[in-house]
mmCIF file of C-alpha atoms in Angstrom:
data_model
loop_
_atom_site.group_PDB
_atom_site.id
_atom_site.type_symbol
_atom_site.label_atom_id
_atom_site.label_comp_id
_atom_site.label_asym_id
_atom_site.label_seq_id
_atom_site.Cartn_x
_atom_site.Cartn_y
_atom_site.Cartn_z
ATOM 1 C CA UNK A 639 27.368 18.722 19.915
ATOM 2 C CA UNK A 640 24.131 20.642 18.686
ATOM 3 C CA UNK A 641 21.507 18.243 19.087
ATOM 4 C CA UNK A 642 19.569 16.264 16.325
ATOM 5 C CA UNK A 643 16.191 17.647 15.483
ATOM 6 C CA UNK A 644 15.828 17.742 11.266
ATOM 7 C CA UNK A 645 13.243 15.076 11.436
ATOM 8 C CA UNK A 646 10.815 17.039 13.775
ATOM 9 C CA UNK A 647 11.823 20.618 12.428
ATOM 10 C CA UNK A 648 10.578 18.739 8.885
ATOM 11 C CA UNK A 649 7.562 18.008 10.031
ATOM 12 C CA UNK A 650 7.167 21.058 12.063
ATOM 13 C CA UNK A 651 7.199 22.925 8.580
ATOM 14 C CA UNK A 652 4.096 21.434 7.930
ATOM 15 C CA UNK A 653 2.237 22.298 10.847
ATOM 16 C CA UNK A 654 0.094 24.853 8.663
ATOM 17 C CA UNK A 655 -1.961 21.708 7.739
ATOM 18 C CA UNK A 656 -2.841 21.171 11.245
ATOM 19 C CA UNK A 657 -4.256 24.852 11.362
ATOM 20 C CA UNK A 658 -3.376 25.319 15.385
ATOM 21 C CA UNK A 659 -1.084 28.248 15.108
ATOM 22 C CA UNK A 660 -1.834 29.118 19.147
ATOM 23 C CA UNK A 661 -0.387 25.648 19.856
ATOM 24 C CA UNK A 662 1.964 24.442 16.890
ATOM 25 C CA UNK A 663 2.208 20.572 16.282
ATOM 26 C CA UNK A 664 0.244 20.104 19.332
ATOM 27 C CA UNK A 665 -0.405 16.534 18.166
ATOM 28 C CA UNK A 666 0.730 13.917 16.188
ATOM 29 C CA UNK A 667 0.231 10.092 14.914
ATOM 30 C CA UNK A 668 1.398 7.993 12.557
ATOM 31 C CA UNK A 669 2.111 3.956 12.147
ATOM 32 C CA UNK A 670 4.551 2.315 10.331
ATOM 33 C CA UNK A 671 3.385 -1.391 8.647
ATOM 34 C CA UNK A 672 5.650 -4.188 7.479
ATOM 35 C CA UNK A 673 4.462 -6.999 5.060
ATOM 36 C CA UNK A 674 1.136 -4.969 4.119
ATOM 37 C CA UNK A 675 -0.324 -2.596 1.104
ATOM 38 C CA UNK A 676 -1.850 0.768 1.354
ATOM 39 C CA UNK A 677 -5.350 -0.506 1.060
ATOM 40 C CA UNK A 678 -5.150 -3.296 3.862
ATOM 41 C CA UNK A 679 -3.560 -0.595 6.005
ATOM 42 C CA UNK A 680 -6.535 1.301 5.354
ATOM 43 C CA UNK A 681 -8.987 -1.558 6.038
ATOM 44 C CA UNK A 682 -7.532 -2.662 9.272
ATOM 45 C CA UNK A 683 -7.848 0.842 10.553
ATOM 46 C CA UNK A 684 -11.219 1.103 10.020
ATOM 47 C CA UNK A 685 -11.838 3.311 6.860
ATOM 48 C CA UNK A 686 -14.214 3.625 3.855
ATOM 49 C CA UNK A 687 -12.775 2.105 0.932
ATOM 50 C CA UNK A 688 -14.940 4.433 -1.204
ATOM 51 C CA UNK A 689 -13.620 7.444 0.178
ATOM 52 C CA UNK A 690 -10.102 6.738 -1.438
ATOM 53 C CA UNK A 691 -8.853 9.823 -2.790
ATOM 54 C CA UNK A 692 -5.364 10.587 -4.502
ATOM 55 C CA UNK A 693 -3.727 13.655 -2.755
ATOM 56 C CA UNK A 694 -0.556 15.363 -0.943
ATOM 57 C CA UNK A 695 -0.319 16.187 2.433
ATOM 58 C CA UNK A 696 -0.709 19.655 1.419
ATOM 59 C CA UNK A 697 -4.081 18.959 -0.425
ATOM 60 C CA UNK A 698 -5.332 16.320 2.222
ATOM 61 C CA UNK A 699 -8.338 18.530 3.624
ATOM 62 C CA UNK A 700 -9.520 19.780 -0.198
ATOM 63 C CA UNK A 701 -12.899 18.362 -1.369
ATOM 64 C CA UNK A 702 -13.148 16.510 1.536
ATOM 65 C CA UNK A 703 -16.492 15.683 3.185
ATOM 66 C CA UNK A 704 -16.447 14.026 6.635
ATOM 67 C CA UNK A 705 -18.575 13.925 10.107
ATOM 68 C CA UNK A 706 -17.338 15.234 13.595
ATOM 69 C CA UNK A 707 -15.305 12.277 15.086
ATOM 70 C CA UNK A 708 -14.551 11.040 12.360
ATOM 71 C CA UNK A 709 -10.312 9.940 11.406
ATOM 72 C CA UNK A 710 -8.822 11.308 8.599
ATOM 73 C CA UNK A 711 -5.234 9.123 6.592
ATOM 74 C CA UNK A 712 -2.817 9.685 4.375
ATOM 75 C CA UNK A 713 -1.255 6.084 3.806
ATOM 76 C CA UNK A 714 1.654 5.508 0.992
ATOM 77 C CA UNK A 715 4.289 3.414 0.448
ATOM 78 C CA UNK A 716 7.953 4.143 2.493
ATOM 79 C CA UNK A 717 10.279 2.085 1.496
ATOM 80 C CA UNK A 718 9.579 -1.256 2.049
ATOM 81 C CA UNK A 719 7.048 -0.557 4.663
ATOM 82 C CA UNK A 720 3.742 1.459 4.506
ATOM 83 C CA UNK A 721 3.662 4.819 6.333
ATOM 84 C CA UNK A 722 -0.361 5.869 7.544
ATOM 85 C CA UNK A 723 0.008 9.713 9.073
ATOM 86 C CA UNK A 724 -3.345 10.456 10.774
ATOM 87 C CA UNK A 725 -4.156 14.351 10.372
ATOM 88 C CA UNK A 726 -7.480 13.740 12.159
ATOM 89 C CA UNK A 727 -7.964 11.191 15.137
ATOM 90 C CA UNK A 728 -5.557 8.629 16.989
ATOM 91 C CA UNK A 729 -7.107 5.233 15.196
ATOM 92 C CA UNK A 730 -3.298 4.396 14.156
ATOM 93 C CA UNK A 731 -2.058 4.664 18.092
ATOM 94 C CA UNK A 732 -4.335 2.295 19.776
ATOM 95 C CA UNK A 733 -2.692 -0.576 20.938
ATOM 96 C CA UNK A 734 -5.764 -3.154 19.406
ATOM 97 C CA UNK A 735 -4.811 -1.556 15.754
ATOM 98 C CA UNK A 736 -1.273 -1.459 15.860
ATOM 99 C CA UNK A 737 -1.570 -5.269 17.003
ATOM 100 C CA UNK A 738 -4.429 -6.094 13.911
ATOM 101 C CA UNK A 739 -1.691 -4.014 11.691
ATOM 102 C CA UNK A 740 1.419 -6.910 12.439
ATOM 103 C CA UNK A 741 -1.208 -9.716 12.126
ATOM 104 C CA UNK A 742 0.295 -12.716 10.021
ATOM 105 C CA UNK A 743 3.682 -12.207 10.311
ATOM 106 C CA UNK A 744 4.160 -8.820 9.873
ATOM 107 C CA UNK A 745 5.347 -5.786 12.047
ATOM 108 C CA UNK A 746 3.838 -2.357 13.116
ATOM 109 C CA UNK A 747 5.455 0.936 14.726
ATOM 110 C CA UNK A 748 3.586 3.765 15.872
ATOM 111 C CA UNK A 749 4.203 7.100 17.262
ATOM 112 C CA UNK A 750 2.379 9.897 19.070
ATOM 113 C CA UNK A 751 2.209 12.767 20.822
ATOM 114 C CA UNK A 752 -0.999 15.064 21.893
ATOM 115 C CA UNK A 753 -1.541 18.221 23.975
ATOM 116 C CA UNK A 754 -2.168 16.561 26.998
ATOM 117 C CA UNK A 755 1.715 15.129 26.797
ATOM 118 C CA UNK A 756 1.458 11.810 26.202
ATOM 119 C CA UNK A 757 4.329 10.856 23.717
ATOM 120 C CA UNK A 758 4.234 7.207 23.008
ATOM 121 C CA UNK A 759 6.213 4.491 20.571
ATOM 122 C CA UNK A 760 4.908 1.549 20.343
ATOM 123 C CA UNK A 761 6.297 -1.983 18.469
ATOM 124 C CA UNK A 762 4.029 -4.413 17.413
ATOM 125 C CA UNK A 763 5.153 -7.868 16.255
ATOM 126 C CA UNK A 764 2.931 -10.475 14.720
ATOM 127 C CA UNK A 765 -0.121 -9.547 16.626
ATOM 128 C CA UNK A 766 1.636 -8.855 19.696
ATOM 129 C CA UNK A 767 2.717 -5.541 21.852
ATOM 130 C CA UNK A 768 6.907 -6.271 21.718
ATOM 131 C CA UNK A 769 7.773 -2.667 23.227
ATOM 132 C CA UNK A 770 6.143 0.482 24.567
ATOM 133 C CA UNK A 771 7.692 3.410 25.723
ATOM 134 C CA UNK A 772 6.875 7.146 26.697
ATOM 135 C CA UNK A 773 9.275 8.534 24.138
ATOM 136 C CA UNK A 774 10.042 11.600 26.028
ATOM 137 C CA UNK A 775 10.265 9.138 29.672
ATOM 138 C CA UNK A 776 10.987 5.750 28.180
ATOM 139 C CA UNK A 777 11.453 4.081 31.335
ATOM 140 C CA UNK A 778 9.880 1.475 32.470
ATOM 141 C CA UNK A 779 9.287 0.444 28.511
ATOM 142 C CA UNK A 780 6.548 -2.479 29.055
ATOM 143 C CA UNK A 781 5.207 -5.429 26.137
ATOM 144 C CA UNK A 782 6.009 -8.674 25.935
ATOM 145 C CA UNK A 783 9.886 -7.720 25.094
ATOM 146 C CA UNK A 784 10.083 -4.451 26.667
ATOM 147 C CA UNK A 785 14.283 -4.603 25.515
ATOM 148 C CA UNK A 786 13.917 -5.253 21.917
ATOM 149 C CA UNK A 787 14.645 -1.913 20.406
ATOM 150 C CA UNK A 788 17.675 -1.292 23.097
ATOM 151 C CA UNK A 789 20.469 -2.474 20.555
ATOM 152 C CA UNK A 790 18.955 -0.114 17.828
ATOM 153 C CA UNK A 791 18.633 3.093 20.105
ATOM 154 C CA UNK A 792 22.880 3.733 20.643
ATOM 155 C CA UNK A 793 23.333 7.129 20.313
ATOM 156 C CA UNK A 794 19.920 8.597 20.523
ATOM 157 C CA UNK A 795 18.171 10.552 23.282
ATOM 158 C CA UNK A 796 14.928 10.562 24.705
ATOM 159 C CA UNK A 797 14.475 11.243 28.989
ATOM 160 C CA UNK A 798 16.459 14.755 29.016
ATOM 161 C CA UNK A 799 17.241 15.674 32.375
ATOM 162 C CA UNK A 800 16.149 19.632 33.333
ATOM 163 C CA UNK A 801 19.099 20.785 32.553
ATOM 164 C CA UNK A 802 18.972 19.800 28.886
ATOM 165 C CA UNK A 803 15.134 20.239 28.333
ATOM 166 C CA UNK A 804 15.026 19.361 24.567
ATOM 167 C CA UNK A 805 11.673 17.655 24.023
ATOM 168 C CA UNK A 806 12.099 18.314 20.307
ATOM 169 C CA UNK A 807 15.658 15.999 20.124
ATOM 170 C CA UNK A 808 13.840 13.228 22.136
ATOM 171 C CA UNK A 809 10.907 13.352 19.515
ATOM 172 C CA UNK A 810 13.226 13.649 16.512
ATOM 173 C CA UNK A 811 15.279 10.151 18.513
ATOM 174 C CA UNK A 812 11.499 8.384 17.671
ATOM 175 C CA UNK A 813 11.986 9.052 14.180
ATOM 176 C CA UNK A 814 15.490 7.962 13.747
ATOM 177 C CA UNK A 815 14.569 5.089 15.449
ATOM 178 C CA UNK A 816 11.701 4.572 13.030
ATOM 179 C CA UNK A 817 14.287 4.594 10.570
ATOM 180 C CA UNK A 818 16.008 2.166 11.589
ATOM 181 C CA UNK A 819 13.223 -0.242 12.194
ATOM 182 C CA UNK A 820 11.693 0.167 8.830
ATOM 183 C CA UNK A 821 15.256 1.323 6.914
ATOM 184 C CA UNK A 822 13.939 4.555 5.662
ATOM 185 C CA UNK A 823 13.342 7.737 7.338
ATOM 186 C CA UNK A 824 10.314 9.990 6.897
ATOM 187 C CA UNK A 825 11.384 12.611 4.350
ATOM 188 C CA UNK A 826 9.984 15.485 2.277
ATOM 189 C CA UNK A 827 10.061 13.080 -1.020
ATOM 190 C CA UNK A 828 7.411 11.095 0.963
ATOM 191 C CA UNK A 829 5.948 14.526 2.367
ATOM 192 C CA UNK A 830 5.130 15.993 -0.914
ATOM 193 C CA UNK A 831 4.199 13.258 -3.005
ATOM 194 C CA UNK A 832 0.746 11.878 -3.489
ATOM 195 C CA UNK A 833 -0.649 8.922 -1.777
ATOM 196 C CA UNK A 834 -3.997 7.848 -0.760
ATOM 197 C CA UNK A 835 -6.273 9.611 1.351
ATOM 198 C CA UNK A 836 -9.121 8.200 3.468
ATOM 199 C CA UNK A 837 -11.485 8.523 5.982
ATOM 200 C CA UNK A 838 -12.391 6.459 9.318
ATOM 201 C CA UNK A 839 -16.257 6.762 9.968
ATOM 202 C CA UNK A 840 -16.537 7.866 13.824
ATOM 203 C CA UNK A 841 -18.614 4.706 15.525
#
């Protein structure tokens, strides 16, 4: 069986936007939130409400004005959750955020990967780190209920042994795991159409 990778090789099409062609989709970060709007999203992560600015990923660096350091969003409704994809910084992958994301009830899922090879999904419920795993060496996972996903990953595949070194299919597994979580995969509908951009002063 050919493994899965549609998810990735989706967002791989779209790597022009992250203008590294020596070292395609180097990095990557985005969170998933339960229970909370675009704008909260925005505010828990840090940003300038005023620099709100209607756009598509493919526009999300036009007209825009910001400072060395500083983290750039695209957040927009998915489903019945709220997707943030950081082009610029990691804001949406540290464990502190994720946790103020699934504050009052609510849930948060983030994942990442850099150049430096850390890959890393992490589960927030109600304030609280449930799961975190290396997606491409999930074990040990680690959080307060390191097992929780386990009946939602059948099927997928993340630690590939050397013989079957598809980092790609254990990065696409994340997202079809997102999609389960949240009920909706990421998708070129949400890809192309506009949502709100904004910008996370550097502090």
């Amino acid at each position: 069986m050919s493994p899965r990778t549609d998810l990735y090789d989706l967002l791989f099409s779209y790597v022009r936007l992250y203008d590294d062609e020596v070292m395609p989709f180097a990095e990557f970060a985005a969170v998933w939130c339960e229970g909370i709007g675009v704008q909260e999203v925005a505010k828990r992560l840090g940003a300038n409400p005023e620099s709100a600015r209607k756009c598509r990923l493919a526009t999300v660096v036009d007209d825009l004005e910001m400072n060395v350091g500083d983290g750039l969003l695209l957040v927009g409704p998915a489903g019945a959750w709220t997707l943030a994809l950081q082009v610029a910084g990691y804001d949406c992958t540290l464990e502190e955020n994720i946790s103020r994301l699934s504050d009052g009830g609510g849930r948060a899922l983030s994942i990442s990967w850099c150049f430096k090879g850390n890959t890393d999904l992490i589960y927030a419920v109600d304030g609280e780190i449930v799961t975190r795993f290396e997606i491409t060496y999930p074990e040990p996972q680690s959080g307060s209920a390191p097992d929780a996903l386990d009946p939602l990953m059948e099927g997928l595949r993340f630690q590939l042994d050397e013989d079957d070194p598809i980092v790609e299919e254990s990065l696409n597994s994340a997202f079809v795991l997102a999609g389960r979580i949240t009920g909706q995969e990421i998708d070129r509908t949400w890809l192309d159409s506009p949502h709100t951009r904004f910008v996370i002063p550097h502090s």
